[in-house]
mmCIF file of C-alpha atoms in Angstrom:
data_model
loop_
_atom_site.group_PDB
_atom_site.id
_atom_site.type_symbol
_atom_site.label_atom_id
_atom_site.label_comp_id
_atom_site.label_asym_id
_atom_site.label_seq_id
_atom_site.Cartn_x
_atom_site.Cartn_y
_atom_site.Cartn_z
ATOM 1 C CA ALA Q 1 -4.158 9.690 23.462
ATOM 2 C CA GLN Q 2 -2.706 11.196 20.362
ATOM 3 C CA SER Q 3 -5.102 11.016 17.448
ATOM 4 C CA VAL Q 4 -6.322 12.373 14.171
ATOM 5 C CA THR Q 5 -10.085 12.632 13.864
ATOM 6 C CA GLN Q 6 -12.177 12.976 10.761
ATOM 7 C CA PRO Q 7 -15.701 13.071 12.159
ATOM 8 C CA ASP Q 8 -17.510 12.662 8.854
ATOM 9 C CA ILE Q 9 -17.309 9.148 7.431
ATOM 10 C CA HIS Q 10 -19.243 10.017 4.314
ATOM 11 C CA ILE Q 11 -20.342 13.293 2.723
ATOM 12 C CA THR Q 12 -22.556 13.843 -0.309
ATOM 13 C CA VAL Q 13 -22.577 17.167 -2.135
ATOM 14 C CA SER Q 14 -24.056 18.413 -5.368
ATOM 15 C CA GLU Q 15 -21.745 19.328 -8.194
ATOM 16 C CA GLY Q 16 -20.966 23.029 -7.999
ATOM 17 C CA ALA Q 17 -21.640 23.229 -4.272
ATOM 18 C CA SER Q 18 -19.022 24.151 -1.724
ATOM 19 C CA LEU Q 19 -17.242 21.547 0.360
ATOM 20 C CA GLU Q 20 -15.680 21.432 3.789
ATOM 21 C CA LEU Q 21 -14.093 18.315 5.252
ATOM 22 C CA ARG Q 22 -13.217 18.402 8.905
ATOM 23 C CA CYS Q 23 -10.040 17.274 10.616
ATOM 24 C CA ASN Q 24 -9.005 17.611 14.238
ATOM 25 C CA TYR Q 25 -5.852 16.416 15.914
ATOM 26 C CA SER Q 26 -4.689 15.997 19.454
ATOM 27 C CA TYR Q 27 -0.949 16.358 19.814
ATOM 28 C CA GLY Q 28 1.093 18.403 22.217
ATOM 29 C CA ALA Q 29 2.811 20.592 19.679
ATOM 30 C CA THR Q 30 1.737 21.795 16.276
ATOM 31 C CA PRO Q 31 2.533 18.958 13.945
ATOM 32 C CA TYR Q 32 2.996 19.015 10.213
ATOM 33 C CA LEU Q 33 -0.457 18.733 8.646
ATOM 34 C CA PHE Q 34 -1.492 17.178 5.364
ATOM 35 C CA TRP Q 35 -4.481 16.326 3.256
ATOM 36 C CA TYR Q 36 -4.357 13.418 0.839
ATOM 37 C CA VAL Q 37 -6.849 12.205 -1.734
ATOM 38 C CA GLN Q 38 -7.331 8.611 -2.819
ATOM 39 C CA SER Q 39 -9.227 7.689 -5.943
ATOM 40 C CA PRO Q 40 -10.638 4.144 -6.132
ATOM 41 C CA GLY Q 41 -7.922 1.545 -6.566
ATOM 42 C CA GLN Q 42 -5.183 4.137 -6.364
ATOM 43 C CA GLY Q 43 -2.571 5.257 -3.908
ATOM 44 C CA LEU Q 44 -2.763 8.491 -1.972
ATOM 45 C CA GLN Q 45 -1.935 11.799 -3.598
ATOM 46 C CA LEU Q 46 -0.829 14.817 -1.599
ATOM 47 C CA LEU Q 47 -3.296 17.721 -1.921
ATOM 48 C CA LEU Q 48 -1.643 20.223 0.383
ATOM 49 C CA LYS Q 49 0.459 20.598 3.489
ATOM 50 C CA TYR Q 50 1.086 22.988 6.340
ATOM 51 C CA PHE Q 51 4.050 23.274 8.657
ATOM 52 C CA SER Q 52 4.473 26.964 9.393
ATOM 53 C CA GLY Q 53 3.587 30.457 8.238
ATOM 54 C CA ASP Q 54 0.298 31.476 6.657
ATOM 55 C CA THR Q 55 -2.479 29.416 8.182
ATOM 56 C CA LEU Q 56 -4.439 29.294 4.916
ATOM 57 C CA VAL Q 57 -2.718 26.999 2.466
ATOM 58 C CA GLN Q 58 -3.513 26.394 -1.151
ATOM 59 C CA GLY Q 59 -3.235 23.004 -2.759
ATOM 60 C CA ILE Q 60 -3.750 21.288 -6.051
ATOM 61 C CA LYS Q 61 -7.100 20.843 -7.811
ATOM 62 C CA GLY Q 62 -8.496 24.046 -6.280
ATOM 63 C CA PHE Q 63 -8.428 22.836 -2.672
ATOM 64 C CA GLU Q 64 -7.406 24.908 0.329
ATOM 65 C CA ALA Q 65 -7.134 24.240 4.033
ATOM 66 C CA GLU Q 66 -7.022 26.435 7.098
ATOM 67 C CA PHE Q 67 -5.039 25.669 10.222
ATOM 68 C CA LYS Q 68 -6.676 26.865 13.418
ATOM 69 C CA ARG Q 69 -4.404 26.350 16.383
ATOM 70 C CA SER Q 70 -7.060 27.223 18.954
ATOM 71 C CA GLN Q 71 -9.329 24.498 17.609
ATOM 72 C CA SER Q 72 -6.587 21.999 16.709
ATOM 73 C CA SER Q 73 -8.215 21.793 13.320
ATOM 74 C CA PHE Q 74 -7.115 21.652 9.709
ATOM 75 C CA ASN Q 75 -10.265 21.654 7.607
ATOM 76 C CA LEU Q 76 -10.198 21.145 3.849
ATOM 77 C CA ARG Q 77 -12.347 23.334 1.619
ATOM 78 C CA LYS Q 78 -13.259 23.772 -2.012
ATOM 79 C CA PRO Q 79 -15.591 26.513 -3.273
ATOM 80 C CA SER Q 80 -17.135 24.504 -6.116
ATOM 81 C CA VAL Q 81 -16.982 20.731 -6.289
ATOM 82 C CA HIS Q 82 -16.546 18.865 -9.560
ATOM 83 C CA TRP Q 83 -17.729 15.310 -10.232
ATOM 84 C CA SER Q 84 -14.079 14.252 -10.510
ATOM 85 C CA ASP Q 85 -13.537 15.196 -6.848
ATOM 86 C CA ALA Q 86 -15.430 12.099 -5.737
ATOM 87 C CA ALA Q 87 -12.839 10.138 -3.743
ATOM 88 C CA GLU Q 88 -11.643 9.322 -0.254
ATOM 89 C CA TYR Q 89 -9.903 12.120 1.637
ATOM 90 C CA PHE Q 90 -7.431 11.598 4.429
ATOM 91 C CA CYS Q 91 -6.073 14.058 6.924
ATOM 92 C CA ALA Q 92 -2.632 13.249 8.321
ATOM 93 C CA VAL Q 93 -0.182 14.629 10.848
ATOM 94 C CA GLY Q 94 3.565 14.272 10.714
ATOM 95 C CA LEU Q 95 5.599 14.167 13.864
ATOM 96 C CA THR Q 96 9.317 14.190 14.459
ATOM 97 C CA GLY Q 97 10.993 10.952 13.600
ATOM 98 C CA ASN Q 98 9.155 10.737 10.300
ATOM 99 C CA GLN Q 99 6.065 9.143 11.786
ATOM 100 C CA PHE Q 100 2.834 10.018 10.073
ATOM 101 C CA TYR Q 101 -0.608 9.307 11.468
ATOM 102 C CA PHE Q 102 -3.732 9.277 9.377
ATOM 103 C CA GLY Q 103 -7.367 9.874 10.093
ATOM 104 C CA THR Q 104 -9.893 7.240 9.130
ATOM 105 C CA GLY Q 105 -10.917 9.105 6.003
ATOM 106 C CA THR Q 106 -13.978 10.838 4.582
ATOM 107 C CA SER Q 107 -15.637 9.430 1.503
ATOM 108 C CA LEU Q 108 -16.985 12.104 -0.823
ATOM 109 C CA THR Q 109 -19.836 11.463 -3.241
ATOM 110 C CA VAL Q 110 -20.698 14.121 -5.818
ATOM 111 C CA ILE Q 111 -24.167 14.073 -7.305
ATOM 112 C CA PRO Q 112 -24.970 15.801 -10.606
ATOM 113 C CA ASN I 1 8.326 7.966 -14.458
ATOM 114 C CA ALA I 2 9.797 8.773 -11.063
ATOM 115 C CA GLY I 3 7.847 7.454 -8.142
ATOM 116 C CA VAL I 4 7.188 4.530 -5.848
ATOM 117 C CA THR I 5 6.669 1.138 -7.451
ATOM 118 C CA GLN I 6 4.958 -1.682 -5.605
ATOM 119 C CA THR I 7 4.713 -5.283 -6.723
ATOM 120 C CA PRO I 8 2.611 -7.320 -6.933
ATOM 121 C CA LYS I 9 -0.667 -5.399 -7.260
ATOM 122 C CA PHE I 10 -2.746 -8.362 -6.122
ATOM 123 C CA GLN I 11 -1.881 -11.481 -4.161
ATOM 124 C CA VAL I 12 -3.772 -14.369 -2.590
ATOM 125 C CA LEU I 13 -2.007 -16.385 0.095
ATOM 126 C CA LYS I 14 -2.950 -19.387 2.139
ATOM 127 C CA THR I 15 -2.700 -19.155 5.910
ATOM 128 C CA GLY I 16 0.842 -19.881 7.013
ATOM 129 C CA GLN I 17 2.521 -18.990 3.750
ATOM 130 C CA SER I 18 5.208 -16.358 3.609
ATOM 131 C CA MET I 19 5.814 -13.739 0.985
ATOM 132 C CA THR I 20 7.577 -10.457 0.292
ATOM 133 C CA LEU I 21 5.910 -7.301 -0.929
ATOM 134 C CA GLN I 22 8.319 -5.281 -2.993
ATOM 135 C CA CYS I 23 8.730 -1.515 -2.884
ATOM 136 C CA ALA I 24 11.181 0.562 -4.877
ATOM 137 C CA GLN I 25 11.588 4.306 -5.311
ATOM 138 C CA ASP I 26 13.807 6.200 -7.710
ATOM 139 C CA MET I 27 13.653 9.650 -6.094
ATOM 140 C CA ASN I 28 16.616 9.127 -3.752
ATOM 141 C CA HIS I 29 14.310 9.515 -0.770
ATOM 142 C CA GLU I 30 15.809 8.701 2.610
ATOM 143 C CA TYR I 31 12.547 7.956 4.373
ATOM 144 C CA MET I 32 10.344 5.007 3.489
ATOM 145 C CA SER I 33 7.369 3.449 5.231
ATOM 146 C CA TRP I 34 4.850 0.660 4.951
ATOM 147 C CA TYR I 35 1.194 1.173 5.799
ATOM 148 C CA ARG I 36 -1.804 -1.065 5.788
ATOM 149 C CA GLN I 37 -5.262 0.265 4.966
ATOM 150 C CA ASP I 38 -8.349 -1.360 6.386
ATOM 151 C CA PRO I 39 -11.959 -0.150 6.084
ATOM 152 C CA GLY I 40 -12.851 2.372 8.761
ATOM 153 C CA MET I 41 -9.338 2.406 10.193
ATOM 154 C CA GLY I 42 -7.442 4.675 7.845
ATOM 155 C CA LEU I 43 -3.794 3.915 7.290
ATOM 156 C CA ARG I 44 -1.721 2.358 10.033
ATOM 157 C CA LEU I 45 2.046 2.416 10.072
ATOM 158 C CA ILE I 46 3.708 -1.007 10.044
ATOM 159 C CA HIS I 47 7.420 -0.245 9.749
ATOM 160 C CA TYR I 48 9.501 2.657 8.600
ATOM 161 C CA SER I 49 13.076 3.453 7.667
ATOM 162 C CA VAL I 50 15.035 6.700 7.889
ATOM 163 C CA GLY I 51 17.850 5.482 5.668
ATOM 164 C CA ALA I 52 19.705 2.448 4.394
ATOM 165 C CA GLY I 53 20.419 0.042 7.202
ATOM 166 C CA ILE I 54 17.999 1.716 9.638
ATOM 167 C CA THR I 55 14.480 0.473 10.302
ATOM 168 C CA ASP I 56 11.991 0.832 13.123
ATOM 169 C CA GLN I 57 8.545 -0.366 14.130
ATOM 170 C CA GLY I 58 5.319 1.531 13.675
ATOM 171 C CA GLU I 59 1.897 0.989 15.197
ATOM 172 C CA VAL I 60 1.213 -2.547 13.934
ATOM 173 C CA PRO I 61 4.533 -4.357 13.336
ATOM 174 C CA ASN I 62 3.620 -7.849 14.509
ATOM 175 C CA GLY I 63 3.823 -10.483 11.797
ATOM 176 C CA TYR I 64 5.888 -8.297 9.486
ATOM 177 C CA ASN I 65 9.584 -7.867 8.893
ATOM 178 C CA VAL I 66 11.510 -5.273 6.889
ATOM 179 C CA SER I 67 15.044 -4.526 5.805
ATOM 180 C CA ARG I 68 16.663 -1.601 4.006
ATOM 181 C CA SER I 69 19.858 -2.663 2.334
ATOM 182 C CA THR I 70 19.720 0.108 -0.291
ATOM 183 C CA THR I 71 18.181 3.574 -0.452
ATOM 184 C CA GLU I 72 15.893 2.459 -3.294
ATOM 185 C CA ASP I 73 14.322 -0.717 -1.903
ATOM 186 C CA PHE I 74 12.216 -1.404 1.169
ATOM 187 C CA PRO I 75 10.640 -4.880 1.039
ATOM 188 C CA LEU I 76 7.980 -6.014 3.499
ATOM 189 C CA ARG I 77 7.971 -9.657 4.526
ATOM 190 C CA LEU I 78 5.010 -11.534 5.880
ATOM 191 C CA LEU I 79 6.495 -14.303 7.944
ATOM 192 C CA SER I 80 3.457 -16.579 8.316
ATOM 193 C CA ALA I 81 0.348 -15.108 6.740
ATOM 194 C CA ALA I 82 -2.863 -14.904 8.750
ATOM 195 C CA PRO I 83 -6.380 -13.882 7.663
ATOM 196 C CA SER I 84 -6.021 -10.768 9.846
ATOM 197 C CA GLN I 85 -3.339 -9.602 7.432
ATOM 198 C CA THR I 86 -5.852 -9.343 4.601
ATOM 199 C CA SER I 87 -5.521 -5.682 3.688
ATOM 200 C CA VAL I 88 -4.268 -3.175 1.171
ATOM 201 C CA TYR I 89 -0.625 -2.345 1.698
ATOM 202 C CA PHE I 90 0.956 0.941 0.718
ATOM 203 C CA CYS I 91 4.587 1.827 0.524
ATOM 204 C CA ALA I 92 5.535 5.499 0.751
ATOM 205 C CA SER I 93 8.691 7.532 0.587
ATOM 206 C CA SER I 94 9.681 11.034 1.582
ATOM 207 C CA HIS I 95 12.664 13.286 0.987
ATOM 208 C CA ASP I 96 12.645 14.949 4.337
ATOM 209 C CA ARG I 97 11.746 14.242 7.903
ATOM 210 C CA GLY I 98 8.215 15.524 8.063
ATOM 211 C CA PRO I 99 7.364 18.656 6.096
ATOM 212 C CA GLY I 100 7.524 17.249 2.612
ATOM 213 C CA GLY I 101 4.827 14.676 2.877
ATOM 214 C CA TYR I 102 4.874 11.257 1.338
ATOM 215 C CA THR I 103 4.782 9.920 -2.194
ATOM 216 C CA PHE I 104 2.708 6.742 -2.195
ATOM 217 C CA GLY I 105 2.819 3.651 -4.326
ATOM 218 C CA SER I 106 -0.381 2.349 -5.898
ATOM 219 C CA GLY I 107 -0.775 -0.419 -3.333
ATOM 220 C CA THR I 108 -0.836 -4.197 -3.033
ATOM 221 C CA ARG I 109 -4.162 -5.859 -2.304
ATOM 222 C CA LEU I 110 -3.472 -8.964 -0.239
ATOM 223 C CA THR I 111 -5.994 -11.645 0.630
ATOM 224 C CA VAL I 112 -5.141 -14.413 3.079
ATOM 225 C CA VAL I 113 -7.469 -17.408 2.968
#
């Protein structure tokens, strides 16, 4: 079945530490790939996206993600986490026909 | 400010009542969608539209109805509310078919008692 998997439900990191959030997908072709962030009580904000070209993409707020076709993965990274990065993070894939599918999310806690 | 506006932000309904969640965007986006967000389940697509007059079902369309009479507006109707429809609902719009990603509204938190 087609799916988007975020294996980590919750991650806790110390402020200043590096971060990697995992995302795997299972679709026949390479879909469009996205990471969104959701602060409490807010809608989702687009962090970055990939649909072709360089497999390392830069986003807002110092985030980056790397597409690895062989692993069907699109992991999100940040070298140094700030307390304001505490939020819920969603990986999503976009298919033809404007259908987007989201992972179940990873909740990030940042401790001082 | 340009964006996606959802109203109301909060709503409590009794089982069996009907209501319409409003969604409007002022970015001239062709593509609009409704999602529901439930704990541990991410966002699930309810209905979507690729332009005025064109709508289609997503993953979880039962109990919901949509129409798209204008490019700007994409209301979601709950025909007869059920407790299983307690959720946070997000409307989103996009300029292009896929690569651009969505702009999301701030959500409507609906409770059905």
